[in-house]
Short mmCIF file of C-alpha atoms and ligand atoms in Angstrom, two decimals:
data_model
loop_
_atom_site.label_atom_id
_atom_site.label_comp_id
_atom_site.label_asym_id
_atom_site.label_seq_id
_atom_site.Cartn_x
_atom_site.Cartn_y
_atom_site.Cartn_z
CA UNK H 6 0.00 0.00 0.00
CA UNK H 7 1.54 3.45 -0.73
CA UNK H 8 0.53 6.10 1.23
CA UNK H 9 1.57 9.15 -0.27
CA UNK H 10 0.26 12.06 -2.05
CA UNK H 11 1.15 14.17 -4.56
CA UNK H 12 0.51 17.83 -3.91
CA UNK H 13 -1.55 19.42 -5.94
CA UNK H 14 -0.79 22.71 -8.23
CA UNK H 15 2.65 22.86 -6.19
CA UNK H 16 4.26 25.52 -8.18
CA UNK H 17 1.49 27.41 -9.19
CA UNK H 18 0.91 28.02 -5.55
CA UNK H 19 4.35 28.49 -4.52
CA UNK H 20 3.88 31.25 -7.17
CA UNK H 21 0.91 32.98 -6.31
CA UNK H 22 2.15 32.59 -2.49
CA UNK H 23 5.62 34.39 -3.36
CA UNK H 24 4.30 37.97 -4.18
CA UNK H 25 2.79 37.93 -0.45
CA UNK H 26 6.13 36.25 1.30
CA UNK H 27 9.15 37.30 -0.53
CA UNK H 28 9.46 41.04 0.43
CA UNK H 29 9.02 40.49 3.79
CA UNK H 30 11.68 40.01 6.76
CA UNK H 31 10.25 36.84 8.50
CA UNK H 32 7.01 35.72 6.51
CA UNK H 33 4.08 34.23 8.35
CA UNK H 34 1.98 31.69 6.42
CA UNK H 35 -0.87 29.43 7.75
CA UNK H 36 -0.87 25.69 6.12
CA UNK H 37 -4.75 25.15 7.27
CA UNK H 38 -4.86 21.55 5.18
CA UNK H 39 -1.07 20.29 5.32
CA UNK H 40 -1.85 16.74 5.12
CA UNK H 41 1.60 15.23 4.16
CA UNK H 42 3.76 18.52 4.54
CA UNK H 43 4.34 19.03 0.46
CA UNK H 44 2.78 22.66 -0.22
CA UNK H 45 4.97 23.32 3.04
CA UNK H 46 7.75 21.82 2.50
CA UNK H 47 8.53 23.18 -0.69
CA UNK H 48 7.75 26.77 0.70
CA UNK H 49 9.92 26.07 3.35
CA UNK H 50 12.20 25.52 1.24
CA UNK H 51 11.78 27.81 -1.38
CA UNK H 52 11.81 31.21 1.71
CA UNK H 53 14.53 30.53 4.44
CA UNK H 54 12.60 33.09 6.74
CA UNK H 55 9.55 31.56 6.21
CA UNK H 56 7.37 30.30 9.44
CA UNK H 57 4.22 28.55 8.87
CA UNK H 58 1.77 27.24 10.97
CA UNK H 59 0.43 24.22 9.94
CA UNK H 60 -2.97 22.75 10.62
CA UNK H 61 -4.85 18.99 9.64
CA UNK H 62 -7.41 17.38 11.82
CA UNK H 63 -5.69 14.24 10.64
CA UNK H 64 -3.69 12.78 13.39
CA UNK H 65 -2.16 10.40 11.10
CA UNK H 66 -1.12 12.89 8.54
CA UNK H 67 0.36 15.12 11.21
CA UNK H 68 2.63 12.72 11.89
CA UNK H 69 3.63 11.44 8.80
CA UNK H 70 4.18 15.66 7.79
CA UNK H 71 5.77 16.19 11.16
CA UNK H 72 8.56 13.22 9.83
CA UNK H 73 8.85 14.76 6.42
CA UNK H 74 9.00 18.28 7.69
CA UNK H 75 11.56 17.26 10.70
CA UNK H 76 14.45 19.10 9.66
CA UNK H 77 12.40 22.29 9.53
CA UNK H 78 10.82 21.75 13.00
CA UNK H 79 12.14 25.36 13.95
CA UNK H 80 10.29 26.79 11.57
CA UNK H 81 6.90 25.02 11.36
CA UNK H 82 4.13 25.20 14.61
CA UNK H 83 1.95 21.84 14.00
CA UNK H 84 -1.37 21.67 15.04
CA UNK H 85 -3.94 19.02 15.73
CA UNK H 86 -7.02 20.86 14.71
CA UNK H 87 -9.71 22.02 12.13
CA UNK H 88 -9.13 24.88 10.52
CA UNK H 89 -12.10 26.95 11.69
CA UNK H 90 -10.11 27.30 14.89
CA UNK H 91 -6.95 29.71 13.06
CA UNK H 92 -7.80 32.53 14.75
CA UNK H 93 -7.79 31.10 17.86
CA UNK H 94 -4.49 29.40 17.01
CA UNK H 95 -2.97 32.25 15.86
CA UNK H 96 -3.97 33.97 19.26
CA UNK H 97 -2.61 31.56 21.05
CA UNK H 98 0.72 31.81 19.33
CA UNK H 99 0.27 35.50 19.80
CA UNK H 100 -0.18 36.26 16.04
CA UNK H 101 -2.54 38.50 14.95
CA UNK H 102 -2.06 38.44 11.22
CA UNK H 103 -0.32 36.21 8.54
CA UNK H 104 1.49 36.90 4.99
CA UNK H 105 -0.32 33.82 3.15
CA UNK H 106 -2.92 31.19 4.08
CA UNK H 107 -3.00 27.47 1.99
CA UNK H 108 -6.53 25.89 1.65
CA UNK H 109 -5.98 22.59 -0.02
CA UNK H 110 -9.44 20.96 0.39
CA UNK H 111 -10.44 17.45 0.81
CA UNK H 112 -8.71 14.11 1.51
CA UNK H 113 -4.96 13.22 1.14
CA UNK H 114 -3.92 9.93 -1.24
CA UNK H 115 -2.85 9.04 1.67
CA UNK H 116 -6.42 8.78 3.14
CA UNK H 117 -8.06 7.39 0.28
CA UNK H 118 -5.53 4.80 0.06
CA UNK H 119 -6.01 3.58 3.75
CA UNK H 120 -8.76 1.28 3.12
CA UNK H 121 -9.30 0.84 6.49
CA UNK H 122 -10.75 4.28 6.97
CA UNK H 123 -13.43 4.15 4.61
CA UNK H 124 -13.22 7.04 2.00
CA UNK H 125 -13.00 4.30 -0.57
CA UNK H 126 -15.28 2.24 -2.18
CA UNK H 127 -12.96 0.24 -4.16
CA UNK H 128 -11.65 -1.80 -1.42
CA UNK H 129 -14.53 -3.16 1.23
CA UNK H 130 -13.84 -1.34 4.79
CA UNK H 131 -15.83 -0.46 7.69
CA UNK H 132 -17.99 2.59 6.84
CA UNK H 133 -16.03 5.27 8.69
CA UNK H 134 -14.76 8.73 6.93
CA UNK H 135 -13.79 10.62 9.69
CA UNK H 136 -10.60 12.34 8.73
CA UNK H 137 -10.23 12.89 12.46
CA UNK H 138 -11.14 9.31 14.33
CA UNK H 139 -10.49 10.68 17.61
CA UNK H 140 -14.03 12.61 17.55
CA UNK H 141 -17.38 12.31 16.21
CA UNK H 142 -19.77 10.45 14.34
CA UNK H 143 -19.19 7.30 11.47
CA UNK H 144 -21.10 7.43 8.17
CA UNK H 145 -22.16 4.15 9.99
CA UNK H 146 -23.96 6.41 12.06
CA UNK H 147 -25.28 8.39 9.69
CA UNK H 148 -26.38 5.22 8.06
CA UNK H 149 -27.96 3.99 10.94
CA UNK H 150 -29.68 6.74 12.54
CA UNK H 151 -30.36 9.60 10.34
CA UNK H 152 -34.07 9.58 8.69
CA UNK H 153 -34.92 8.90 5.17
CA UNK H 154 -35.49 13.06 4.85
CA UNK H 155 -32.66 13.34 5.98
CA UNK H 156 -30.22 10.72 4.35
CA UNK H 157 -32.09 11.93 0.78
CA UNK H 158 -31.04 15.74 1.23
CA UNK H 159 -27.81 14.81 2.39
CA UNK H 160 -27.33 12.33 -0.80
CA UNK H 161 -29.25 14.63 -3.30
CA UNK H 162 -27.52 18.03 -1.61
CA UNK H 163 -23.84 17.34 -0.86
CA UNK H 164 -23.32 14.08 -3.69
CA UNK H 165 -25.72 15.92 -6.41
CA UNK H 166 -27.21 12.36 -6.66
CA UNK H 167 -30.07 12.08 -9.29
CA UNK H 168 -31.48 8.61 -7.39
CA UNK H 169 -30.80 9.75 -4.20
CA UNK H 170 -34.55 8.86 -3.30
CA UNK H 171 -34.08 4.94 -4.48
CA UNK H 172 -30.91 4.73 -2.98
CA UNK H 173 -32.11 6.59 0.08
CA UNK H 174 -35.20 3.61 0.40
CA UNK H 175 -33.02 0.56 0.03
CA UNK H 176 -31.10 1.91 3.01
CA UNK H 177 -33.75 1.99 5.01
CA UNK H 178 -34.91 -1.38 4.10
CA UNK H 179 -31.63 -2.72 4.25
CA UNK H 180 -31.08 -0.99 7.42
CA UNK H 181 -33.54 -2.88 9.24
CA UNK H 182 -31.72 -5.91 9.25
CA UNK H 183 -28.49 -5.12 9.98
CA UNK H 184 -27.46 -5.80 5.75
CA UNK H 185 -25.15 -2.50 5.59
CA UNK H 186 -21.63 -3.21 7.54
CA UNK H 187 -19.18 -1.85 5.10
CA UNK H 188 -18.12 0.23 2.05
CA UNK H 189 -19.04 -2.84 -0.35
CA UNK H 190 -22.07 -3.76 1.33
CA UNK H 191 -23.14 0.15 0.64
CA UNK H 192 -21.31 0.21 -2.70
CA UNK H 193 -23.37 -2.58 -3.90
CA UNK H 194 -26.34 -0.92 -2.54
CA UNK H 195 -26.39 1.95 -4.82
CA UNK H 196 -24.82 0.04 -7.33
CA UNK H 197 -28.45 -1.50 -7.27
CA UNK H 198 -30.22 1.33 -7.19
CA UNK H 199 -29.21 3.12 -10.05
CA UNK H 200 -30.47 1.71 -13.22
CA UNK H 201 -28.81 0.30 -15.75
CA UNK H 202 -28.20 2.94 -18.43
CA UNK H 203 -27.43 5.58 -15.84
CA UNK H 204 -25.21 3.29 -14.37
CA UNK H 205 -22.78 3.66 -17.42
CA UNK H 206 -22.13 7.26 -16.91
CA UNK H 207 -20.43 9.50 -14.64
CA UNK H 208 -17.61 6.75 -13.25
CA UNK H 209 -18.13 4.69 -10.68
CA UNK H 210 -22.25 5.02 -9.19
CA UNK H 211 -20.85 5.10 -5.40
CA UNK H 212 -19.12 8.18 -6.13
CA UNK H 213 -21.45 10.51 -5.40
CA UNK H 214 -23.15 8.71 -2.35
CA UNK H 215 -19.45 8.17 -0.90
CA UNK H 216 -18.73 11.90 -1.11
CA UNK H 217 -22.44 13.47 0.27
CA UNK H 218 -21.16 10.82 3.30
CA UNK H 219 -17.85 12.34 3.50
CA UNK H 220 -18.82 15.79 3.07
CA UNK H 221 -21.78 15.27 6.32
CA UNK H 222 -19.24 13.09 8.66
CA UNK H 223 -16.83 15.85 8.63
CA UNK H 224 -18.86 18.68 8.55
CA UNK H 225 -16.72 20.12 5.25
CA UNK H 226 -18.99 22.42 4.19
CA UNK H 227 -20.41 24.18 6.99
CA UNK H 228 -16.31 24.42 8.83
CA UNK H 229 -15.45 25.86 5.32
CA UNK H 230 -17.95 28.49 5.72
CA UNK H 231 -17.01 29.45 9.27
CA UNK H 232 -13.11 29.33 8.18
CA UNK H 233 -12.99 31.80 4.79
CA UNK H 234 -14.09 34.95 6.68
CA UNK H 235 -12.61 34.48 9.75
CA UNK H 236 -8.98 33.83 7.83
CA UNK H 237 -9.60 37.12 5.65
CA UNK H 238 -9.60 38.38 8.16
CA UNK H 239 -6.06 37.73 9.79
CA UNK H 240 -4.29 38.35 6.68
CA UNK H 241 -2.29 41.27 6.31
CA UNK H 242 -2.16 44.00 3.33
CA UNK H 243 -0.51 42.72 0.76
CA UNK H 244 -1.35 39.35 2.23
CA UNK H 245 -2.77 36.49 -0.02
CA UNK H 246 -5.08 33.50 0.51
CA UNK H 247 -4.92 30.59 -2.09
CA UNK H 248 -8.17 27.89 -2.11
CA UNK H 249 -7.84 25.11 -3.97
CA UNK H 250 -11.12 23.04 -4.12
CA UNK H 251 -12.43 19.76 -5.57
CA UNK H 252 -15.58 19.59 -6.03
CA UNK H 253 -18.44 22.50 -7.27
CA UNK H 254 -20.06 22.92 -3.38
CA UNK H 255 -16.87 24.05 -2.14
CA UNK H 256 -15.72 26.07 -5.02
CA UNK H 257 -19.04 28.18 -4.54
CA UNK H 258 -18.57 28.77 -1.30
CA UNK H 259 -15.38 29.91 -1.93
CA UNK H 260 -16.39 31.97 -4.71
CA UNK H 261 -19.07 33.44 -2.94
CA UNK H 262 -17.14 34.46 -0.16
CA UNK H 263 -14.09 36.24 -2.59
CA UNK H 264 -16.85 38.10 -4.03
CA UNK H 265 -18.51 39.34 -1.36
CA UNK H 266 -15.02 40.21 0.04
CA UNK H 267 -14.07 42.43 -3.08
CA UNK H 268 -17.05 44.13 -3.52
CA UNK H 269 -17.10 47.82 -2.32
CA UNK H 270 -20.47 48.42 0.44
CA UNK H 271 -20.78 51.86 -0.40
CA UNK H 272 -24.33 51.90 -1.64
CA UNK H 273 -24.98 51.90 -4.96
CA UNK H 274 -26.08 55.46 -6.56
CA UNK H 275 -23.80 57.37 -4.91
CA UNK H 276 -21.72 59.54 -6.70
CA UNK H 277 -18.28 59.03 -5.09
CA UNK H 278 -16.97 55.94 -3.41
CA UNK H 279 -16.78 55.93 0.26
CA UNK H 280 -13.30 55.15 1.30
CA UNK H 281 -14.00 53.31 4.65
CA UNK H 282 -16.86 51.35 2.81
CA UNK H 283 -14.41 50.26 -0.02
CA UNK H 284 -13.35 46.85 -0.55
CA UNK H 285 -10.71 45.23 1.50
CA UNK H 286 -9.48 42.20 -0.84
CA UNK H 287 -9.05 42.43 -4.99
CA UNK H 288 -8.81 39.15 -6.63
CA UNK H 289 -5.61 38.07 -8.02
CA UNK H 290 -6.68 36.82 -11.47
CA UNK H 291 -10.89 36.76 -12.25
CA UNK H 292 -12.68 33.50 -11.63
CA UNK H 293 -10.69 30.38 -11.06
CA UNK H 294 -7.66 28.45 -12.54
CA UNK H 295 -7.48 24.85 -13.60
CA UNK H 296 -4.96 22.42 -13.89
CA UNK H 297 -3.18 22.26 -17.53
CA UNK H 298 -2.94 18.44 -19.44
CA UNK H 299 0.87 18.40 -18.44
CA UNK H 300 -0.18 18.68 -14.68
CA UNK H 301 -3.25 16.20 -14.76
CA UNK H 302 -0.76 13.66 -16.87
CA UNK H 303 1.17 14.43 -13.68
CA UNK H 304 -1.02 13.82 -11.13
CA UNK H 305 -4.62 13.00 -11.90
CA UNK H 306 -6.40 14.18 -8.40
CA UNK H 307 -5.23 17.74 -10.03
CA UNK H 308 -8.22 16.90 -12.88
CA UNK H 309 -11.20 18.68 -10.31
CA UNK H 310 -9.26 21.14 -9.35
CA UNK H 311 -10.23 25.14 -9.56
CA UNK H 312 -7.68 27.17 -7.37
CA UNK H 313 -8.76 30.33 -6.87
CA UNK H 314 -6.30 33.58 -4.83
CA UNK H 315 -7.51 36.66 -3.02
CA UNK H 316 -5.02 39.72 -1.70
CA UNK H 317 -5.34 42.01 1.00
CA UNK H 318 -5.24 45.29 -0.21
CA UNK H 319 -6.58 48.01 2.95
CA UNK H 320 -6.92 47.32 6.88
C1 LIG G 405 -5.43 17.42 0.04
S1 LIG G 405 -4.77 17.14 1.62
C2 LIG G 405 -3.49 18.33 1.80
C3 LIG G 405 -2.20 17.90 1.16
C4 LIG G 405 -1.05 18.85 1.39
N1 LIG G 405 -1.26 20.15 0.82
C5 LIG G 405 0.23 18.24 0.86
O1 LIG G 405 0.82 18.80 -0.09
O2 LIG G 405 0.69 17.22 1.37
C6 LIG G 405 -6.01 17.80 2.63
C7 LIG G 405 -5.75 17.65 4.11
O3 LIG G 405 -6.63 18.55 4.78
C8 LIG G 405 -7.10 17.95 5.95
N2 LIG G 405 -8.36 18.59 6.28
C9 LIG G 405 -9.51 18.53 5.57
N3 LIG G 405 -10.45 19.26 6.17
C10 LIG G 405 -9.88 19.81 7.26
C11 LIG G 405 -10.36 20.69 8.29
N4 LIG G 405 -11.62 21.13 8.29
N5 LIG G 405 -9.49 21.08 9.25
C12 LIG G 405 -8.19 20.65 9.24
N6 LIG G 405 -7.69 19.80 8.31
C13 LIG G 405 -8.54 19.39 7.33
C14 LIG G 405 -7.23 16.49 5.61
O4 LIG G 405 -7.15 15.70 6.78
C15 LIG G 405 -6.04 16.27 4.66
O5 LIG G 405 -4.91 15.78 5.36
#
């Protein structure tokens, strides 16, 4: 089993990063996804003044970074947290605001390929997906005790599931005696449900279901939502924040929240623009980049990606 990963995008962000970092004396940049240390390594590398504070609620992928990262230890704080919590991180390091912030959404290779933990239905595990297994709740759980309104907005909302209503019933019958245990037994479930010509489209039919699951158990959307805003605003002028997202529910949010951000709030109608009501971020190219051919031959979990960069530009 290999459990690596392959960062995503590295240069591009090292790139877009460098305007922010490179002009300063000692650079402060927040890693809030660092998974196996490669987006931090390589800045690390690449800025010799460079701290970062790095964040996953991933205990196994803070250790595995924390190896790979060892001989930068005096320059990297490690946390064992989600990312909503920054600020308070930051406080507690006595940093009020940062030169960059990394958002590199979504599960490691090295999670995926962990059969054991559940993100995959290729290989038959127990139905897990916690990125953090110290705390809450098993998409066993949600299996087993969330309603059928509930399991069908989930599966409809967060997987964009057509059948999430026929999937959603042979749960609940299969629920009832005990038939669901692990990712095949659910694989084969939907597998099932989905019929037969739609089945031949869009990849594998667990796909979807798998990632609604994922998305729920860990809360992604909803900790995404709390931690855009609240990281704006910690970042200094000049500072920038890169997102790098993997599916359409998180790029929105992140869209939405960069345009709100660079919008000016002096009403509209007025004839001159009100300085203090002027906007506080400016994108750093419109809308959001993809991955060329050269870097999906690469590395094909860059094929989803968008990446999209914000800057700082007044207090
Ligand atoms: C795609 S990987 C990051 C890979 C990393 N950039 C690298 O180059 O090795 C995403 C990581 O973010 C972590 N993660 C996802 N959501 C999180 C959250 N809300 N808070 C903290 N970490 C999170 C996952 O556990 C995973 O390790």
């Amino acid at each position: 089993m290999k459990l690596e990963h392959t960062s995503v995008l590295l240069n591009r962000c090292i790139t877009v990063l460098s305007t922010s970092l490179e002009n300063k004396e000692t650079p402060v940049l927040v890693d809030a996804t660092l998974g196996l240390g490669g987006h931090s390594l390589a800045l690390l590398e690449k800025f010799p003044k460079l701290k970062i504070i790095g964040i996953d609620r991933d205990k196994s992928a803070i250790d595995k970074a924390s190896q790979r990262l060892s001989s930068h230890l005096d320059r990297i704080t490690i946390f064992h947290a989600v990312y909503d919590q920054t600020p308070k991180l930051l406080d507690s390091l006595g940093i009020s605001s940062v030169d960059g912030i990394l958002f590199d959404l979504g599960t490691s290779s090295m999670q995926l390929d962990q059969s054991e933990r559940g993100f995959s239905y290729a290989q038959s595990a127990p139905l897990d997906m916690r990125m953090d297994q110290s705390s809450g709740i098993t998409a066993q759980e949600v299996i087993d005790s969330y309603s059928r309104g509930e399991l069908i907005r989930i599966i409809r909302t967060y997987g964009e599931e057509k059948f999430a209503q026929r999937i959603v019933d042979n749960i609940i019958e299969a629920r009832g005696d005990n038939s669901i245990k692990s990712t095949s037994d659910l694989a084969d479930l939907i597998k099932r449900s989905i019929p037969a010509p739609a089945r031949r489209l869009g990849g594998n039919p667990a796909k979807r279901t798998f990632q609604a699951l994922r998305i729920e158990v860990n809360q992604e959307l909803a900790i995404l939502e709390r931690a855009i805003p609240a990281c704006l605003e910690r970042l200094n002028i000049g500072g920038r924040m890169v997102v790098m997202s993997f599916q359409s529910l998180e790029d929105k949010i992140v869209k939405n929240f960069f345009t709100q951000a660079t919008e000016s709030k002096t009403p509209l109608g007025l004839p001159v623009e009100i300085k203090a009501l002027s906007a506080k971020f400016s994108l750093v190219f419109n809308g959001s980049q993809k991955a060329s051919e050269d870097e999906i031959s690469d590395n094909s979990r860059a094929k989803s990606v968008r990446l999209r960069a914000i800057q700082r530009v007044a207090a």
